[in-house]
CSV table of C-alpha atoms and ligand atoms in Angstrom, one decimal:
chain,number,residue,atom,x,y,z
A,756,UNK,CA,-14.0,21.6,17.5
A,757,UNK,CA,-11.1,21.9,15.1
A,758,UNK,CA,-9.0,18.8,15.7
A,759,UNK,CA,-6.0,19.5,13.4
A,760,UNK,CA,-4.9,23.0,12.8
A,761,UNK,CA,-2.9,24.4,9.9
A,762,UNK,CA,0.0,24.7,12.4
A,763,UNK,CA,-0.3,21.0,13.3
A,764,UNK,CA,-0.1,20.2,9.6
A,765,UNK,CA,3.1,22.3,9.2
A,766,UNK,CA,4.6,20.4,12.1
A,767,UNK,CA,3.6,17.1,10.5
A,768,UNK,CA,5.3,18.2,7.3
A,769,UNK,CA,8.4,19.2,9.1
A,770,UNK,CA,8.7,15.6,10.4
A,771,UNK,CA,7.8,14.0,7.1
A,772,UNK,CA,10.4,11.4,6.1
A,773,UNK,CA,9.7,12.1,2.4
A,774,UNK,CA,9.9,15.9,2.6
A,775,UNK,CA,13.1,16.0,0.5
A,776,UNK,CA,11.4,14.2,-2.3
A,777,UNK,CA,9.0,17.0,-3.3
A,778,UNK,CA,12.0,18.8,-4.7
A,779,UNK,CA,12.5,16.0,-7.2
A,780,UNK,CA,9.2,17.0,-8.9
A,781,UNK,CA,8.2,19.9,-11.0
A,782,UNK,CA,5.4,21.5,-8.9
A,783,UNK,CA,3.3,24.1,-10.7
A,784,UNK,CA,3.4,27.4,-9.0
A,785,UNK,CA,0.4,28.3,-6.8
A,786,UNK,CA,-1.2,24.9,-7.3
A,787,UNK,CA,-2.4,22.2,-4.9
A,788,UNK,CA,-2.2,19.2,-7.1
A,789,UNK,CA,-4.4,16.3,-5.8
A,790,UNK,CA,-4.6,14.3,-9.0
A,791,UNK,CA,-1.4,12.3,-8.8
A,792,UNK,CA,-3.7,9.2,-8.9
A,793,UNK,CA,-4.6,10.1,-12.4
A,794,UNK,CA,-1.5,11.7,-13.8
A,795,UNK,CA,1.5,12.1,-11.5
A,796,UNK,CA,3.7,15.2,-11.3
A,797,UNK,CA,6.7,15.2,-13.6
A,798,UNK,CA,10.0,14.2,-11.9
A,799,UNK,CA,12.5,16.9,-12.9
A,800,UNK,CA,15.1,14.2,-14.0
A,801,UNK,CA,12.8,13.4,-17.0
A,802,UNK,CA,13.7,16.5,-18.9
A,803,UNK,CA,17.4,15.8,-19.2
A,804,UNK,CA,16.9,12.1,-20.1
A,805,UNK,CA,14.3,12.8,-22.8
A,806,UNK,CA,16.4,15.6,-24.2
A,807,UNK,CA,19.3,13.2,-24.4
A,808,UNK,CA,17.1,10.6,-26.1
A,809,UNK,CA,16.1,13.3,-28.7
A,810,UNK,CA,19.3,15.1,-29.2
A,811,UNK,CA,21.8,12.3,-29.0
A,812,UNK,CA,20.1,8.9,-29.2
A,813,UNK,CA,17.5,9.6,-31.9
A,814,UNK,CA,19.1,12.5,-33.9
A,815,UNK,CA,22.7,11.3,-34.0
A,816,UNK,CA,22.9,7.6,-33.1
A,817,UNK,CA,19.7,6.5,-34.7
A,818,UNK,CA,19.4,2.8,-35.2
A,819,UNK,CA,22.6,2.0,-33.3
A,820,UNK,CA,20.8,3.3,-30.2
A,821,UNK,CA,19.0,0.0,-29.8
A,822,UNK,CA,22.3,-1.5,-28.7
A,823,UNK,CA,24.4,1.5,-27.9
A,824,UNK,CA,21.8,3.2,-25.6
A,825,UNK,CA,20.1,0.1,-24.4
A,826,UNK,CA,16.8,0.7,-26.1
A,827,UNK,CA,16.2,-3.0,-26.6
A,828,UNK,CA,16.6,-3.9,-22.9
A,829,UNK,CA,15.0,-0.7,-21.6
A,830,UNK,CA,11.5,-2.1,-20.8
A,831,UNK,CA,13.2,-4.9,-18.8
A,832,UNK,CA,15.2,-2.3,-16.9
A,833,UNK,CA,12.1,-0.4,-16.0
A,834,UNK,CA,10.4,-3.6,-14.9
A,835,UNK,CA,13.3,-4.1,-12.5
A,836,UNK,CA,12.5,-0.8,-10.9
A,837,UNK,CA,8.8,-1.4,-10.6
A,838,UNK,CA,9.0,-5.0,-9.2
A,839,UNK,CA,10.2,-4.1,-5.7
A,840,UNK,CA,7.3,-1.7,-5.3
A,841,UNK,CA,4.7,-4.4,-5.8
A,842,UNK,CA,6.5,-7.4,-4.2
A,843,UNK,CA,7.2,-9.0,-7.5
A,844,UNK,CA,10.2,-11.2,-8.1
A,845,UNK,CA,13.0,-10.8,-10.7
A,846,UNK,CA,11.8,-11.5,-14.2
A,847,UNK,CA,8.1,-11.5,-13.3
A,848,UNK,CA,7.2,-8.1,-14.6
A,849,UNK,CA,6.9,-6.8,-18.2
A,850,UNK,CA,6.5,-3.1,-19.0
A,851,UNK,CA,4.6,-2.6,-22.2
A,852,UNK,CA,1.4,-1.5,-24.0
A,853,UNK,CA,-1.7,-0.3,-22.0
A,854,UNK,CA,-3.5,-1.9,-19.1
A,855,UNK,CA,-6.4,-2.8,-21.4
A,856,UNK,CA,-4.2,-4.6,-23.9
A,857,UNK,CA,-2.2,-6.3,-21.1
A,858,UNK,CA,-5.5,-7.4,-19.5
A,859,UNK,CA,-6.5,-9.1,-22.7
A,860,UNK,CA,-3.2,-11.0,-22.8
A,861,UNK,CA,-3.6,-12.1,-19.2
A,862,UNK,CA,-7.2,-13.1,-19.5
A,863,UNK,CA,-6.5,-15.2,-22.6
A,864,UNK,CA,-3.6,-16.9,-20.8
A,865,UNK,CA,-5.7,-17.5,-17.6
A,866,UNK,CA,-8.7,-18.9,-19.5
A,867,UNK,CA,-6.4,-21.3,-21.4
A,868,UNK,CA,-5.1,-22.5,-18.0
A,869,UNK,CA,-8.8,-23.3,-17.0
A,870,UNK,CA,-10.3,-24.7,-20.2
A,871,UNK,CA,-13.2,-26.4,-18.4
A,872,UNK,CA,-14.5,-23.2,-16.7
A,873,UNK,CA,-16.6,-20.4,-18.3
A,874,UNK,CA,-17.0,-17.7,-15.7
A,875,UNK,CA,-14.9,-14.6,-15.3
A,876,UNK,CA,-16.0,-13.1,-11.9
A,877,UNK,CA,-15.7,-9.4,-11.4
A,878,UNK,CA,-17.3,-6.6,-9.4
A,879,UNK,CA,-19.2,-3.3,-10.1
A,880,UNK,CA,-16.2,-1.3,-8.7
A,881,UNK,CA,-13.9,-2.5,-11.5
A,882,UNK,CA,-12.8,-0.1,-14.1
A,883,UNK,CA,-15.0,0.0,-17.2
A,884,UNK,CA,-12.2,-0.7,-19.6
A,885,UNK,CA,-11.3,-3.9,-17.7
A,886,UNK,CA,-15.0,-5.0,-18.1
A,887,UNK,CA,-15.0,-4.0,-21.8
A,888,UNK,CA,-11.9,-6.1,-22.5
A,889,UNK,CA,-13.6,-9.2,-20.9
A,890,UNK,CA,-16.8,-8.5,-22.7
A,891,UNK,CA,-15.0,-8.2,-26.1
A,892,UNK,CA,-13.1,-11.4,-25.5
A,893,UNK,CA,-16.1,-13.4,-24.5
A,894,UNK,CA,-18.0,-12.2,-27.6
A,895,UNK,CA,-15.0,-13.2,-29.8
A,896,UNK,CA,-14.7,-16.6,-28.1
A,897,UNK,CA,-18.5,-17.2,-28.5
A,898,UNK,CA,-18.4,-20.4,-26.5
A,899,UNK,CA,-20.4,-19.7,-23.4
A,900,UNK,CA,-17.9,-17.6,-21.4
A,901,UNK,CA,-19.6,-15.1,-19.2
A,902,UNK,CA,-18.6,-12.0,-17.2
A,903,UNK,CA,-20.4,-12.3,-13.8
A,904,UNK,CA,-20.5,-8.9,-12.1
A,905,UNK,CA,-21.3,-8.7,-8.4
A,906,UNK,CA,-21.0,-6.2,-5.6
A,907,UNK,CA,-17.4,-5.8,-4.4
A,908,UNK,CA,-18.3,-7.0,-0.9
A,909,UNK,CA,-19.6,-10.3,-2.2
A,910,UNK,CA,-16.9,-11.3,-4.6
A,911,UNK,CA,-15.2,-13.7,-2.2
A,912,UNK,CA,-18.5,-15.4,-1.5
A,913,UNK,CA,-19.3,-15.9,-5.1
A,914,UNK,CA,-16.1,-17.8,-5.9
A,915,UNK,CA,-17.0,-21.4,-6.9
A,916,UNK,CA,-15.9,-24.3,-8.9
A,917,UNK,CA,-17.2,-22.8,-12.2
A,918,UNK,CA,-15.1,-19.7,-11.9
A,919,UNK,CA,-12.0,-19.7,-14.2
A,920,UNK,CA,-10.7,-16.2,-13.3
A,921,UNK,CA,-11.5,-13.6,-10.7
A,922,UNK,CA,-10.7,-10.2,-12.2
A,923,UNK,CA,-10.7,-7.2,-9.8
A,924,UNK,CA,-9.1,-3.8,-9.2
A,925,UNK,CA,-7.5,-3.8,-5.8
A,926,UNK,CA,-8.3,-0.2,-4.9
A,927,UNK,CA,-11.6,1.1,-6.4
A,928,UNK,CA,-10.9,4.0,-8.7
A,929,UNK,CA,-13.9,5.9,-7.4
A,930,UNK,CA,-14.5,5.0,-3.7
A,931,UNK,CA,-10.9,4.0,-2.7
A,932,UNK,CA,-12.3,0.7,-1.2
A,933,UNK,CA,-9.6,-1.9,-1.1
A,934,UNK,CA,-10.0,-5.6,-1.6
A,935,UNK,CA,-8.3,-8.1,0.8
A,936,UNK,CA,-5.7,-9.4,-1.7
A,937,UNK,CA,-4.5,-12.3,0.4
A,938,UNK,CA,-7.9,-13.5,1.5
A,939,UNK,CA,-9.3,-13.3,-2.0
A,940,UNK,CA,-6.4,-15.2,-3.6
A,941,UNK,CA,-6.6,-17.9,-0.9
A,942,UNK,CA,-10.3,-18.4,-1.5
A,943,UNK,CA,-9.9,-18.5,-5.3
A,944,UNK,CA,-7.1,-21.0,-5.2
A,945,UNK,CA,-9.0,-23.2,-2.8
A,946,UNK,CA,-11.7,-23.4,-5.5
A,947,UNK,CA,-9.2,-23.8,-8.4
A,948,UNK,CA,-9.7,-20.3,-9.8
A,949,UNK,CA,-7.0,-17.8,-10.8
A,950,UNK,CA,-7.0,-14.1,-10.0
A,951,UNK,CA,-6.0,-11.1,-12.1
A,952,UNK,CA,-5.4,-7.9,-10.2
A,953,UNK,CA,-5.5,-4.4,-11.5
A,954,UNK,CA,-3.1,-2.3,-9.4
A,955,UNK,CA,-3.7,1.0,-11.1
A,956,UNK,CA,-4.5,2.8,-7.8
A,957,UNK,CA,-2.2,0.6,-5.7
A,958,UNK,CA,1.3,0.8,-7.3
A,959,UNK,CA,3.2,3.7,-5.7
A,960,UNK,CA,0.4,4.4,-3.3
A,961,UNK,CA,0.2,1.4,-0.9
A,962,UNK,CA,2.4,-1.6,-0.2
A,963,UNK,CA,1.7,-4.5,-2.5
A,964,UNK,CA,3.2,-8.0,-2.0
A,965,UNK,CA,2.3,-10.1,-5.1
A,966,UNK,CA,4.6,-13.0,-4.4
A,967,UNK,CA,3.8,-13.0,-0.7
A,968,UNK,CA,0.1,-13.1,-1.5
A,969,UNK,CA,0.7,-15.9,-4.1
A,970,UNK,CA,-0.8,-13.8,-6.9
A,971,UNK,CA,-1.2,-15.3,-10.3
A,972,UNK,CA,-1.5,-12.3,-12.5
A,973,UNK,CA,-1.6,-8.5,-12.3
A,974,UNK,CA,-1.7,-5.4,-14.4
A,975,UNK,CA,-0.9,-1.8,-13.4
A,976,UNK,CA,-0.4,1.8,-14.5
A,977,UNK,CA,2.8,3.9,-14.5
A,978,UNK,CA,1.4,7.3,-15.3
A,979,UNK,CA,-0.6,7.6,-12.0
A,980,UNK,CA,1.3,7.3,-8.7
A,981,UNK,CA,4.5,6.2,-10.5
A,982,UNK,CA,4.7,9.5,-12.4
A,983,UNK,CA,5.8,8.0,-15.7
A,984,UNK,CA,4.1,10.7,-17.9
A,985,UNK,CA,0.9,10.8,-20.0
A,986,UNK,CA,0.3,7.5,-21.7
A,987,UNK,CA,3.4,5.9,-20.2
A,988,UNK,CA,3.6,2.1,-20.9
A,989,UNK,CA,1.7,-0.1,-18.4
A,990,UNK,CA,3.1,-3.1,-16.6
A,991,UNK,CA,2.0,-6.7,-16.1
A,992,UNK,CA,3.0,-9.4,-13.7
A,993,UNK,CA,2.9,-13.2,-14.1
A,994,UNK,CA,3.8,-15.6,-11.4
A,995,UNK,CA,6.8,-17.8,-12.4
A,996,UNK,CA,4.6,-21.0,-12.1
A,997,UNK,CA,2.6,-19.8,-15.1
A,998,UNK,CA,5.5,-18.7,-17.3
A,999,UNK,CA,6.2,-21.9,-19.2
A,1000,UNK,CA,2.6,-23.2,-18.9
A,1001,UNK,CA,0.9,-20.8,-21.2
A,1002,UNK,CA,1.3,-17.9,-23.7
A,1003,UNK,CA,-1.2,-15.1,-24.3
A,1004,UNK,CA,-3.4,-15.0,-27.4
A,1005,UNK,CA,-1.8,-11.8,-28.4
A,1006,UNK,CA,1.8,-12.4,-29.3
A,1007,UNK,CA,4.3,-10.8,-31.6
A,1008,UNK,CA,8.0,-10.8,-32.5
A,1009,UNK,CA,9.2,-9.1,-29.3
A,1010,UNK,CA,7.8,-12.1,-27.4
A,1011,UNK,CA,9.5,-14.6,-29.6
A,1012,UNK,CA,12.4,-16.6,-28.2
A,1013,UNK,CA,14.7,-15.2,-30.9
A,1014,UNK,CA,13.2,-12.1,-32.4
A,1015,UNK,CA,16.2,-11.5,-34.7
A,1016,UNK,CA,16.2,-15.0,-36.1
A,1017,UNK,CA,13.1,-13.9,-38.0
A,1018,UNK,CA,11.6,-17.4,-38.1
A,1019,UNK,CA,8.2,-18.0,-39.7
A,1020,UNK,CA,6.7,-19.8,-36.7
A,1021,UNK,CA,6.3,-18.2,-33.3
A,1022,UNK,CA,8.1,-19.8,-30.3
A,1023,UNK,CA,7.3,-18.1,-27.0
A,1024,UNK,CA,10.3,-16.7,-25.1
A,1025,UNK,CA,10.9,-18.7,-22.0
A,1026,UNK,CA,9.9,-16.2,-19.3
A,1027,UNK,CA,7.9,-13.0,-18.9
A,1028,UNK,CA,9.3,-11.7,-22.2
A,1029,UNK,CA,6.6,-13.6,-24.1
A,1030,UNK,CA,4.1,-10.9,-22.9
A,1031,UNK,CA,5.9,-8.3,-25.0
A,1032,UNK,CA,4.3,-8.0,-28.5
A,1033,UNK,CA,5.8,-5.3,-30.7
A,1034,UNK,CA,8.2,-2.4,-30.7
A,1035,UNK,CA,8.1,-0.3,-27.5
A,1036,UNK,CA,7.5,3.5,-27.4
A,1037,UNK,CA,11.1,4.4,-26.6
A,1038,UNK,CA,10.6,8.1,-25.8
A,1039,UNK,CA,7.8,7.2,-23.3
A,1040,UNK,CA,9.9,4.4,-21.9
A,1041,UNK,CA,12.9,6.7,-21.4
A,1042,UNK,CA,10.7,9.2,-19.5
A,1043,UNK,CA,9.4,6.4,-17.4
A,1044,UNK,CA,12.8,5.0,-16.7
A,1045,UNK,CA,14.0,8.4,-15.5
A,1046,UNK,CA,10.8,8.9,-13.5
A,1047,UNK,CA,11.4,5.6,-11.7
A,1048,UNK,CA,14.6,7.0,-10.2
A,1049,UNK,CA,12.6,8.8,-7.5
A,1050,UNK,CA,11.4,5.4,-6.2
A,1051,UNK,CA,14.9,4.1,-5.4
A,1052,UNK,CA,15.0,3.1,-1.7
A,1053,UNK,CA,11.4,4.1,-0.9
A,1054,UNK,CA,10.0,2.2,2.0
A,1055,UNK,CA,6.4,1.5,1.0
A,1056,UNK,CA,5.3,0.9,4.6
A,1057,UNK,CA,6.5,4.4,5.6
A,1058,UNK,CA,4.8,5.8,2.4
A,1059,UNK,CA,1.5,4.1,3.4
A,1060,UNK,CA,1.8,5.7,6.8
A,1061,UNK,CA,2.1,9.1,5.3
A,1062,UNK,CA,-0.8,8.4,2.9
A,1063,UNK,CA,-3.0,7.6,5.9
A,1064,UNK,CA,-1.9,10.7,7.7
A,1065,UNK,CA,-2.6,13.0,4.7
A,1066,UNK,CA,-6.0,11.3,4.0
A,1067,UNK,CA,-6.9,11.6,7.7
A,1068,UNK,CA,-6.3,15.3,7.8
A,1069,UNK,CA,-8.3,15.8,4.6
A,1070,UNK,CA,-11.3,13.6,5.6
A,1071,UNK,CA,-11.4,15.1,9.0
A,1072,UNK,CA,-11.4,18.7,7.7
A,1073,UNK,CA,-13.9,18.1,4.9
A,1074,UNK,CA,-16.3,16.4,7.2
A,1075,UNK,CA,-16.0,19.1,9.8
A,1076,UNK,CA,-16.1,22.1,7.5
A,1077,UNK,CA,-18.3,20.8,4.6
A,1078,UNK,CA,-20.3,17.9,6.0
A,1079,UNK,CA,-20.0,15.9,2.8
A,1080,UNK,CA,-20.4,12.1,2.7
A,1081,UNK,CA,-17.2,10.1,2.4
A,1082,UNK,CA,-17.1,7.4,-0.3
A,1083,UNK,CA,-15.8,4.0,0.7
A,1084,UNK,CA,-14.9,2.5,4.1
A,1085,UNK,CA,-13.5,4.6,6.9
A,1086,UNK,CA,-10.8,2.2,8.1
A,1087,UNK,CA,-7.5,3.2,6.5
A,1088,UNK,CA,-6.4,-0.4,6.0
A,1089,UNK,CA,-9.4,-0.9,3.7
A,1090,UNK,CA,-8.6,2.1,1.6
A,1091,UNK,CA,-6.2,3.4,-1.0
A,1092,UNK,CA,-4.5,6.8,-1.2
A,1093,UNK,CA,-7.3,8.8,-2.8
A,1094,UNK,CA,-10.4,10.3,-1.1
A,1095,UNK,CA,-13.8,10.8,-2.7
A,1096,UNK,CA,-16.8,12.6,-1.5
A,1097,UNK,CA,-20.4,12.6,-2.8
A,1098,UNK,CA,-21.9,15.8,-3.9
A,1099,UNK,CA,-25.0,16.2,-6.2
A,1100,UNK,CA,-23.2,19.0,-8.1
A,1101,UNK,CA,-19.8,17.3,-7.9
A,1102,UNK,CA,-18.8,18.2,-11.5
A,1103,UNK,CA,-19.4,21.9,-11.0
A,1104,UNK,CA,-17.8,21.9,-7.5
A,1105,UNK,CA,-14.6,20.3,-9.0
A,1106,UNK,CA,-14.5,22.9,-11.8
A,1107,UNK,CA,-14.7,25.7,-9.3
A,1108,UNK,CA,-11.9,24.1,-7.3
A,1109,UNK,CA,-9.8,23.7,-10.4
A,1110,UNK,CA,-10.4,27.4,-11.2
A,1111,UNK,CA,-9.0,28.1,-7.7
A,1112,UNK,CA,-5.9,26.0,-8.4
A,1113,UNK,CA,-6.9,23.0,-6.3
A,1114,UNK,CA,-6.7,20.2,-8.9
A,1115,UNK,CA,-8.7,17.0,-8.3
A,1116,UNK,CA,-11.2,15.3,-10.6
A,1117,UNK,CA,-14.8,14.2,-10.9
A,1118,UNK,CA,-16.0,10.6,-11.3
A,1119,UNK,CA,-19.6,10.0,-12.4
A,1120,UNK,CA,-22.2,9.9,-11.1
A,1121,UNK,CA,-21.5,12.2,-8.1
A,1122,UNK,CA,-17.9,12.0,-6.8
A,1123,UNK,CA,-15.3,14.6,-6.3
A,1124,UNK,CA,-12.0,12.8,-6.1
A,1125,UNK,CA,-8.7,13.8,-4.5
A,1126,UNK,CA,-5.5,11.8,-4.9
A,1127,UNK,CA,-2.8,12.1,-2.2
A,1128,UNK,CA,0.5,11.1,-3.6
A,1129,UNK,CA,2.6,10.6,-0.5
A,1130,UNK,CA,5.9,11.2,-2.2
A,1131,UNK,CA,5.1,14.8,-2.8
A,1132,UNK,CA,1.8,16.0,-1.3
A,1133,UNK,CA,1.9,17.8,2.1
A,1134,UNK,CA,-0.4,18.0,5.1
A,1135,UNK,CA,-0.7,21.8,4.6
A,1136,UNK,CA,-1.9,21.1,1.1
A,1137,UNK,CA,-4.6,18.7,2.4
A,1138,UNK,CA,-5.6,21.4,4.9
A,1139,UNK,CA,-5.7,24.2,2.4
A,1140,UNK,CA,-7.6,22.1,-0.1
A,1141,UNK,CA,-10.3,21.4,2.4
A,1142,UNK,CA,-10.6,25.1,3.3
A,1143,UNK,CA,-10.9,26.0,-0.4
A,1144,UNK,CA,-13.6,23.4,-0.8
A,1145,UNK,CA,-15.5,24.7,2.2
A,1146,UNK,CA,-15.4,28.3,0.8
A,1147,UNK,CA,-16.7,27.1,-2.6
A,1148,UNK,CA,-19.5,25.3,-0.9
A,1149,UNK,CA,-20.4,28.0,1.6
A,1150,UNK,CA,-20.5,30.7,-1.0
A,1151,UNK,CA,-22.0,28.4,-3.8
A,1152,UNK,CA,-19.1,29.6,-6.0
A,1153,UNK,CA,-19.6,26.4,-8.1
A,1154,UNK,CA,-23.1,27.6,-9.3
A,1155,UNK,CA,-22.0,29.3,-12.4
A,1156,UNK,CA,-22.7,28.4,-16.1
A,1157,UNK,CA,-19.0,27.9,-16.9
A,1158,UNK,CA,-18.6,25.3,-14.2
A,1159,UNK,CA,-21.7,23.4,-15.3
A,1160,UNK,CA,-20.5,22.9,-18.8
A,1161,UNK,CA,-19.0,19.3,-19.1
A,1162,UNK,CA,-15.6,19.0,-20.8
A,1163,UNK,CA,-14.6,15.8,-22.6
A,1164,UNK,CA,-12.2,14.7,-19.8
A,1165,UNK,CA,-13.6,15.0,-16.4
B,861,LIG,C1,-6.3,4.2,-15.2
B,861,LIG,C2,-6.9,2.9,-15.1
B,861,LIG,C3,-6.8,2.0,-16.2
B,861,LIG,C4,-6.2,2.5,-17.5
B,861,LIG,O1,-6.1,1.6,-18.5
B,861,LIG,P1,-5.3,1.9,-19.9
B,861,LIG,O2,-5.7,0.8,-20.8
B,861,LIG,O3,-3.9,1.8,-19.5
B,861,LIG,O4,-5.8,3.2,-20.3
B,861,LIG,C5,-7.2,0.7,-16.1
B,861,LIG,N1,-7.8,0.3,-14.9
B,861,LIG,C6,-7.9,1.1,-13.8
B,861,LIG,C7,-8.5,0.6,-12.6
B,861,LIG,C8,-7.5,2.4,-13.9
B,861,LIG,O5,-7.6,3.2,-12.9
């Protein structure tokens, strides 16, 4: 039995409270783009803003642009646009560097707050770069710190008095499994541990309430669901109770209390600004600032509802038509906004899909992954993508030498 028809999907799209938003994005012709969890579509407003930054701010006004066009305060302005999407308060978010670098800063700050504890607790669903940063730091510290890696389902049970920091990604980048943020923080705090969240697959996809959940620290990505552009600066969050208490090990003049006093001894800026290090990539920051305009007034609960609806159609159709095994839990409240299925020839299947203009990606060892960006994806796209996948599998269209050849980015 076919439960949701294409016509049903069109009706759902007609009722979509976000349907007007799709026009805010450059959507490539003839393409079903289901990779907004990896690199979001470009908001059309970016072009004019970046052009202005090039033709007026850089070419003509040059150095005066730091003041005249607000370059110096730009990262802070962008932070103010991201904060409401993740339940962060004023002056608790910094936009800068990459997630990996920001994680290093937060880990060093957190470990300094728990000098008597040596364990960083994480799980096997965490992103490799996050794990590498902790491994590199431990090796540098060389004083008995260890990264303890457990299965995601057992993290809460493993929190004990020796744990300094729990470091986890809220939504698993492969399976879409979502941690219980409130429960985990509560348990960690009861045992005197701090928690660092990676919100890469949360920000712009699902509601996040950092202050409400009493979060200590978080990092997140702006080029995925937030559509900030390739390599756009990442963000970090620090709860105000930790602001004055500690500074990260990686500091620089942008995090000094008076950068333009050019003093020879560092003195951390009072608030979140101490997590800035050096000069920001202004062109990227301008693009991100323009991109964040599409988020003004977005109700994250309504967005989550649409995400569930899109994922429901896709999961239902793929299971019905293709019989593939879903990765991660089935309950939507325990998932993010992407959907992965296992397939032994996943890489080739995804290459065949991409050749048919359905863009998702592949995550080793065997997952084909589809991101549903609720701001712009439609139910009809979810339906059509599932149909295309079914055709590729039915006719074994993936079984061709050009689809088996691995590229450097998967
Ligand atoms: C995309 C992603 C990153 C990226 O880290 P960068 O250092 O900004 O490249 C980190 N963590 C997770 C969970 C991700 O999905």
